[in-house]
């Protein structure tokens, strides 16, 4: 059975995020128009927006020479379509003369696809079907762009199912042979956490200058965007919102924060938490944990907290590193809690404070008193030892609880 604390918790990310939200909350005047829960959501929302935004969210065009944009990404993420979308956007909005370059020579159909797109938007495209290498094609396209005074050159590159050496070598060779201003990675909004690793490997080999989220018109909330933005430090520049060639827009961090939070249900959740969290107890346990103290009563208190935070964690589901609790995990904690509570109640205060006192004869008494069996008592003691070793994670758990309790009863943030 999987314990909650063994869930994928990245203590650093959790406590950093919570600390920032807390600082923010402390510093804030009482906003009369917003209820405490709305305030909390607003702070989380703004924090998300800040995380998602920042950096140059657009393209800076060179003057007097072509601006070279290279599109990168795994197979089917939307490179070729986005090449067309960007060309059309720059022509319409920025009145630029754009040359597309079909540099995906892995499949003959890829060239045809870009040629077809170019025709639709009435844009020029550089094509070479003689079998020469991708870097050579890019070089020739760049020369043409210079000679014929194109403002922008957009290079469509080959995708792969997975990152592989030949692909990376080819991309590196292209950027070594012509000056590429923008290296933009396509990230499919539907992709999960593995997209983070993909982005990081691209970034390590071909330093990225931006991200483009594609397929934001789907159901995906786009939590991967947040992880990738944070892990690479690279700005998200554009968002693809459909299959048509004008379905592209500059990336709006505020809209994305709305989407990640899925506004509707969050408010209800926060209100639910407020009803459940016992502020005094939480603070007391929190203080003890900070001082490195942890006994069996603290264990009960932490477990109660975990149970309550199960629903709060739904708010943070999309934030990388925060604990994600499944319904089964919550149920497991609930059952465990019910069993342990009876056993711990049969202990003397001294035993609760110093569980290491509990040897054979005391154990016998506790078993009789609680009506539970030896294996359960042993399991409880084992669990206590395991939790004691995970003090940092528990501290962050209690902090989350405090954060929620700050907003209870009129938000007594202190
Ligand atoms: N709904 C939706 N579909 C998109 C979007 N962007 C691309 N697509 C679709 O995704 C599919 C793949 O797009 P491509 O542009 O061919 O992707 P690619 O990265 O060039 O793929 P490869 O060249 O095979 O690596 C196509 O069916 C596109 O129409 C988007 O923003 N929304
Ligand atoms: Mg393609």
XYZ file of C-alpha atoms and ligand atoms in Angstrom:
447
model
C 0.000 0.000 0.000
C 1.314 3.338 -1.012
C 1.600 5.890 1.754
C 0.786 9.507 1.129
C 4.188 10.687 2.135
C 5.757 8.435 -0.425
C 3.793 10.268 -3.089
C 5.845 12.279 -5.524
C 6.672 15.249 -3.368
C 9.317 17.685 -4.382
C 9.900 19.384 -1.083
C 11.822 22.317 -2.548
C 9.214 23.282 -5.109
C 6.399 22.854 -2.619
C 7.879 24.947 0.128
C 9.096 27.616 -2.278
C 5.666 28.022 -3.793
C 3.926 28.003 -0.422
C 6.360 30.452 1.065
C 5.763 32.881 -1.776
C 2.009 32.534 -1.529
C 2.196 33.011 2.224
C 4.422 36.086 2.051
C 2.029 37.497 -0.461
C -0.938 36.795 1.804
C 0.706 38.368 4.847
C 1.586 41.493 2.960
C -1.887 41.957 1.635
C -4.407 44.428 2.965
C -7.813 42.999 3.696
C -9.598 43.168 0.408
C -13.163 43.927 1.334
C -14.660 42.849 -1.947
C -13.130 39.402 -1.884
C -13.912 36.634 0.549
C -10.898 34.991 2.180
C -11.131 32.020 -0.135
C -11.332 34.237 -3.167
C -8.242 35.990 -1.896
C -6.355 32.736 -1.646
C -7.349 31.771 -5.136
C -6.380 35.161 -6.446
C -2.947 34.871 -4.901
C -2.426 31.387 -6.314
C -3.714 32.610 -9.659
C -1.364 35.582 -9.714
C 1.530 33.388 -8.681
C 0.782 31.024 -11.550
C 0.527 33.920 -13.940
C 3.890 35.173 -12.780
C 5.418 31.734 -13.177
C 4.006 31.305 -16.679
C 4.805 34.773 -17.896
C 7.940 36.803 -17.964
C 10.591 37.075 -20.636
C 10.092 38.256 -24.182
C 6.737 36.871 -25.269
C 7.201 37.829 -28.885
C 9.752 37.855 -31.679
C 12.174 40.708 -32.128
C 12.795 41.259 -35.815
C 16.253 42.094 -37.141
C 16.551 45.146 -39.284
C 18.548 44.916 -42.498
C 18.904 41.150 -42.376
C 16.587 38.180 -42.237
C 15.285 37.029 -38.857
C 15.762 33.281 -38.743
C 13.279 31.153 -36.807
C 13.721 27.440 -36.395
C 10.899 25.189 -35.213
C 11.794 22.129 -33.175
C 9.873 19.375 -31.492
C 8.867 15.744 -31.410
C 6.802 14.163 -34.171
C 3.305 15.518 -34.611
C 3.639 18.362 -32.141
C 2.675 20.898 -34.815
C 5.922 22.216 -36.320
C 4.855 22.273 -39.942
C 1.411 23.714 -39.227
C 2.923 26.324 -36.918
C 5.474 27.324 -39.569
C 2.515 28.273 -41.745
C 0.656 29.943 -38.876
C 3.645 32.097 -37.947
C 4.332 33.052 -41.556
C 0.748 34.143 -41.972
C 0.773 35.999 -38.640
C 3.954 37.927 -39.441
C 2.709 38.807 -42.882
C -0.683 39.979 -41.695
C 0.278 41.667 -38.461
C 3.848 42.780 -38.978
C 3.795 43.203 -42.772
C 6.908 41.076 -43.124
C 8.071 39.274 -46.213
C 8.415 35.644 -45.127
C 10.249 32.709 -46.676
C 9.458 29.215 -45.437
C 12.094 26.495 -45.625
C 11.118 22.833 -45.919
C 13.951 21.299 -43.961
C 12.256 18.077 -42.908
C 13.739 15.668 -45.421
C 12.947 12.548 -43.408
C 9.700 12.008 -45.265
C 8.991 13.262 -48.804
C 5.417 13.961 -47.662
C 6.701 16.538 -45.180
C 7.914 18.754 -48.024
C 4.583 18.393 -49.824
C 2.735 19.316 -46.624
C 4.636 22.580 -46.190
C 4.337 23.355 -49.887
C 0.572 22.943 -49.627
C 0.402 25.167 -46.544
C 2.543 27.820 -48.257
C 0.181 27.798 -51.200
C -2.827 28.306 -48.920
C -1.369 31.390 -47.284
C 0.310 32.589 -50.449
C 3.810 32.559 -48.986
C 7.087 31.609 -50.665
C 8.745 28.348 -49.702
C 12.256 27.070 -50.339
C 12.311 23.451 -51.434
C 15.094 21.122 -52.475
C 14.238 17.573 -53.470
C 17.683 16.549 -54.708
C 18.558 14.636 -51.571
C 21.068 17.068 -50.115
C 21.407 17.383 -46.333
C 19.152 19.419 -44.040
C 21.978 21.820 -43.038
C 22.770 22.446 -46.726
C 19.124 23.229 -47.432
C 18.988 25.650 -44.521
C 22.121 27.375 -45.755
C 20.777 27.733 -49.291
C 17.451 29.063 -47.983
C 19.297 31.585 -45.846
C 21.282 32.798 -48.859
C 18.092 33.177 -50.846
C 16.491 35.109 -47.975
C 19.462 37.510 -47.937
C 19.632 37.989 -51.667
C 15.929 38.479 -52.145
C 15.410 40.663 -49.062
C 13.112 38.496 -47.056
C 12.488 39.805 -43.532
C 11.885 36.405 -41.974
C 13.019 32.851 -42.671
C 11.074 30.083 -40.916
C 12.683 26.658 -40.925
C 10.521 23.570 -40.484
C 12.589 20.681 -39.123
C 12.067 16.940 -38.829
C 10.368 15.417 -35.811
C 11.168 12.102 -34.214
C 9.189 9.849 -31.962
C 11.893 10.234 -29.374
C 14.942 12.363 -29.017
C 17.770 10.656 -30.845
C 21.375 11.445 -31.585
C 21.148 11.855 -35.392
C 18.269 14.340 -34.968
C 20.167 16.397 -32.432
C 23.357 16.280 -34.530
C 21.400 17.521 -37.556
C 19.828 20.382 -35.597
C 23.176 21.376 -34.118
C 24.732 21.398 -37.572
C 22.016 23.717 -38.851
C 22.540 26.250 -36.097
C 26.298 26.029 -36.643
C 25.982 26.886 -40.327
C 23.545 29.821 -40.240
C 22.716 32.404 -37.565
C 19.410 31.232 -36.073
C 17.739 33.967 -34.002
C 14.889 31.955 -32.537
C 14.919 28.287 -31.655
C 11.319 27.582 -30.703
C 10.201 24.271 -29.252
C 6.695 23.022 -29.975
C 5.012 21.570 -26.903
C 1.761 19.697 -27.318
C -0.639 20.855 -24.591
C -1.957 17.315 -24.316
C 1.407 15.923 -23.355
C 2.193 15.073 -19.772
C 5.187 15.213 -17.524
C 7.389 13.388 -20.039
C 7.238 16.509 -22.204
C 9.310 18.178 -19.506
C 12.160 15.756 -20.060
C 11.901 16.180 -23.815
C 12.089 19.948 -23.469
C 15.057 19.708 -21.149
C 17.005 17.476 -23.539
C 16.296 19.802 -26.459
C 17.317 22.761 -24.366
C 20.560 21.098 -23.297
C 21.610 20.483 -26.885
C 20.067 23.306 -28.887
C 19.581 26.198 -26.470
C 15.959 27.265 -26.861
C 14.795 30.868 -27.058
C 11.111 30.143 -26.621
C 8.267 27.674 -26.415
C 5.089 27.371 -28.432
C 2.172 25.512 -26.896
C 0.148 23.766 -29.548
C -3.325 22.230 -29.378
C -4.575 24.419 -26.561
C -8.025 24.081 -28.135
C -8.259 20.553 -26.663
C -9.379 19.570 -23.161
C -5.902 19.515 -21.698
C -5.377 22.016 -18.959
C -1.802 22.457 -20.070
C -0.044 21.818 -16.790
C 3.035 20.703 -18.703
C 3.440 24.313 -19.820
C 4.080 25.357 -16.265
C 6.663 22.683 -15.623
C 8.479 23.337 -18.869
C 8.404 27.084 -18.381
C 9.861 26.680 -14.899
C 12.384 23.969 -15.668
C 13.855 25.521 -18.831
C 13.469 29.162 -17.838
C 12.480 29.844 -21.458
C 9.449 32.064 -22.202
C 6.290 30.729 -23.805
C 5.767 32.887 -26.884
C 2.770 31.598 -28.801
C -0.217 29.349 -28.389
C -1.783 27.246 -31.124
C -5.536 27.067 -30.774
C -6.745 25.005 -33.696
C -5.947 23.321 -36.979
C -6.590 26.326 -39.205
C -3.692 28.508 -40.256
C -4.901 31.568 -38.378
C -5.374 29.648 -35.131
C -2.401 31.162 -33.355
C -2.027 33.900 -30.784
C 0.565 35.408 -28.512
C 0.722 33.517 -25.256
C -1.349 35.024 -22.418
C -0.160 33.880 -18.979
C -3.348 35.106 -17.283
C -5.587 33.000 -19.505
C -3.337 30.018 -18.974
C -3.482 30.475 -15.184
C -7.297 30.467 -15.417
C -7.120 27.305 -17.399
C -4.742 25.514 -15.043
C -6.819 26.412 -12.021
C -10.026 25.532 -13.820
C -11.577 28.341 -11.794
C -15.039 26.894 -11.283
C -14.400 24.117 -8.815
C -11.481 25.683 -6.985
C -13.563 28.053 -4.916
C -15.734 25.252 -3.595
C -12.681 23.263 -2.701
C -11.049 26.069 -0.776
C -14.237 26.673 1.166
C -14.402 23.000 1.981
C -10.879 23.094 3.356
C -11.580 26.104 5.495
C -14.326 24.262 7.233
C -12.108 21.329 7.965
C -8.797 22.720 9.071
C -8.233 23.085 12.789
C -6.122 26.194 12.912
C -4.816 25.934 16.475
C -3.859 22.291 16.247
C -2.190 22.858 12.897
C -0.091 25.680 14.204
C 0.907 23.789 17.305
C 2.023 20.723 15.375
C 3.719 22.895 12.821
C 5.763 24.617 15.492
C 6.808 21.303 16.983
C 7.860 19.932 13.608
C 9.918 23.035 12.921
C 11.750 22.336 16.171
C 12.377 18.775 15.059
C 9.903 17.338 17.585
C 7.683 14.523 16.532
C 5.799 12.089 18.733
C 2.765 9.878 18.290
C 0.299 12.695 18.942
C 2.009 14.726 16.244
C 1.726 11.754 13.973
C -2.036 11.683 14.470
C -2.232 15.395 13.879
C -0.194 15.169 10.670
C -2.339 12.326 9.415
C -5.491 14.304 10.088
C -3.955 17.146 8.187
C -3.109 14.901 5.272
C -6.671 13.732 5.101
C -7.950 17.291 4.974
C -5.385 18.396 2.468
C -6.439 15.702 0.082
C -8.992 18.002 -1.411
C -6.764 21.060 -1.264
C -4.215 19.172 -3.296
C -6.652 19.106 -6.191
C -6.035 22.811 -6.559
C -2.370 22.142 -6.925
C -2.719 19.154 -9.164
C -1.196 21.015 -12.051
C 1.711 22.446 -10.145
C 4.842 20.381 -10.523
C 6.251 18.943 -7.334
C 3.188 19.392 -5.174
C 1.772 16.239 -3.649
C -0.863 14.543 -5.743
C -3.283 12.418 -3.797
C -5.433 9.818 -5.451
C -8.786 8.840 -4.022
C -7.375 5.455 -3.010
C -4.515 7.092 -1.160
C -6.922 9.295 0.735
C -9.084 6.327 1.618
C -5.995 4.456 2.822
C -4.980 7.303 5.109
C -8.486 7.537 6.446
C -8.556 3.827 7.325
C -5.096 3.950 8.811
C -6.003 6.979 10.850
C -9.103 5.330 12.286
C -7.106 2.274 13.387
C -4.184 4.200 14.817
C -6.359 6.587 16.727
C -7.790 3.768 18.856
C -4.346 2.350 19.557
C -2.782 5.678 20.428
C -5.671 6.458 22.775
C -4.777 3.348 24.752
C -1.297 4.637 25.429
C -0.121 6.651 28.399
C 0.941 10.251 27.713
C 4.509 9.194 28.388
C 4.308 6.439 25.782
C 2.920 8.874 23.233
C 5.819 11.203 23.831
C 8.440 8.463 23.801
C 7.269 5.595 21.592
C 10.641 3.903 22.027
C 9.455 2.966 25.577
C 6.899 0.640 24.079
C 8.379 -2.844 24.531
C 6.782 -6.246 25.106
C 4.798 -5.712 28.329
C 3.546 -2.244 27.443
C 2.647 -3.510 24.001
C 0.639 -6.307 25.603
C -1.336 -3.786 27.683
C -1.991 -1.514 24.693
C -3.211 -4.448 22.611
C -5.642 -5.474 25.357
C -6.798 -1.932 25.963
C -7.424 -1.075 22.310
C -8.764 -4.415 21.202
C -6.421 -4.368 18.208
C -3.817 -7.013 17.446
C -0.043 -7.086 17.737
C 0.615 -6.712 14.029
C -1.372 -3.457 13.951
C 0.537 -2.021 16.879
C 3.803 -2.988 15.233
C 2.686 -1.452 11.967
C 1.842 1.774 13.736
C 5.268 1.947 15.348
C 6.952 1.206 12.028
C 4.900 3.891 10.363
C 5.917 6.333 13.049
C 9.604 5.622 12.408
C 9.131 6.035 8.663
C 7.305 9.334 9.068
C 9.911 10.634 11.470
C 12.479 10.181 8.739
C 10.416 12.352 6.411
C 10.219 15.460 8.517
C 10.824 17.908 5.615
C 7.864 16.581 3.638
C 5.662 16.792 6.707
C 6.702 20.335 7.355
C 5.543 21.296 3.873
C 2.320 19.407 4.447
C 1.675 21.372 7.622
C 2.548 24.610 5.848
C -0.106 23.892 3.273
C -2.539 23.416 6.111
C -1.510 26.661 7.724
C -1.926 28.428 4.443
C -5.472 27.170 4.210
C -6.176 27.966 7.857
C -4.913 31.525 7.468
C -7.996 32.126 5.468
C -10.452 30.638 7.896
C -12.767 32.725 10.006
C -12.101 35.984 8.258
C -8.520 35.180 7.415
C -6.569 35.679 10.593
C -3.269 35.879 8.777
C -0.575 36.367 11.335
N -6.428 21.052 -32.755
C -5.198 21.437 -33.113
N -4.488 20.690 -33.950
C -3.259 21.100 -34.297
C -2.681 22.299 -33.782
N -1.443 22.418 -34.302
C -1.253 21.354 -35.097
N -2.337 20.547 -35.112
C -2.536 19.279 -35.818
O -1.579 18.336 -35.386
C -1.207 17.471 -36.428
C 0.297 17.467 -36.590
O 0.726 18.743 -36.999
P 2.051 18.968 -37.842
O 2.203 20.423 -38.056
O 2.067 18.110 -39.052
O 3.121 18.449 -36.803
P 4.682 18.274 -37.032
O 5.342 18.598 -35.747
O 5.144 19.010 -38.223
O 4.774 16.715 -37.285
P 5.992 15.894 -37.935
O 6.488 16.680 -39.104
O 5.396 14.586 -38.308
O 7.013 15.759 -36.848
C -1.909 17.996 -37.664
O -3.058 17.204 -37.869
C -2.306 19.407 -37.298
O -3.453 19.834 -37.974
C -3.481 23.078 -32.853
O -3.071 24.137 -32.322
N -4.723 22.608 -32.553
Mg 6.172 18.417 -39.875
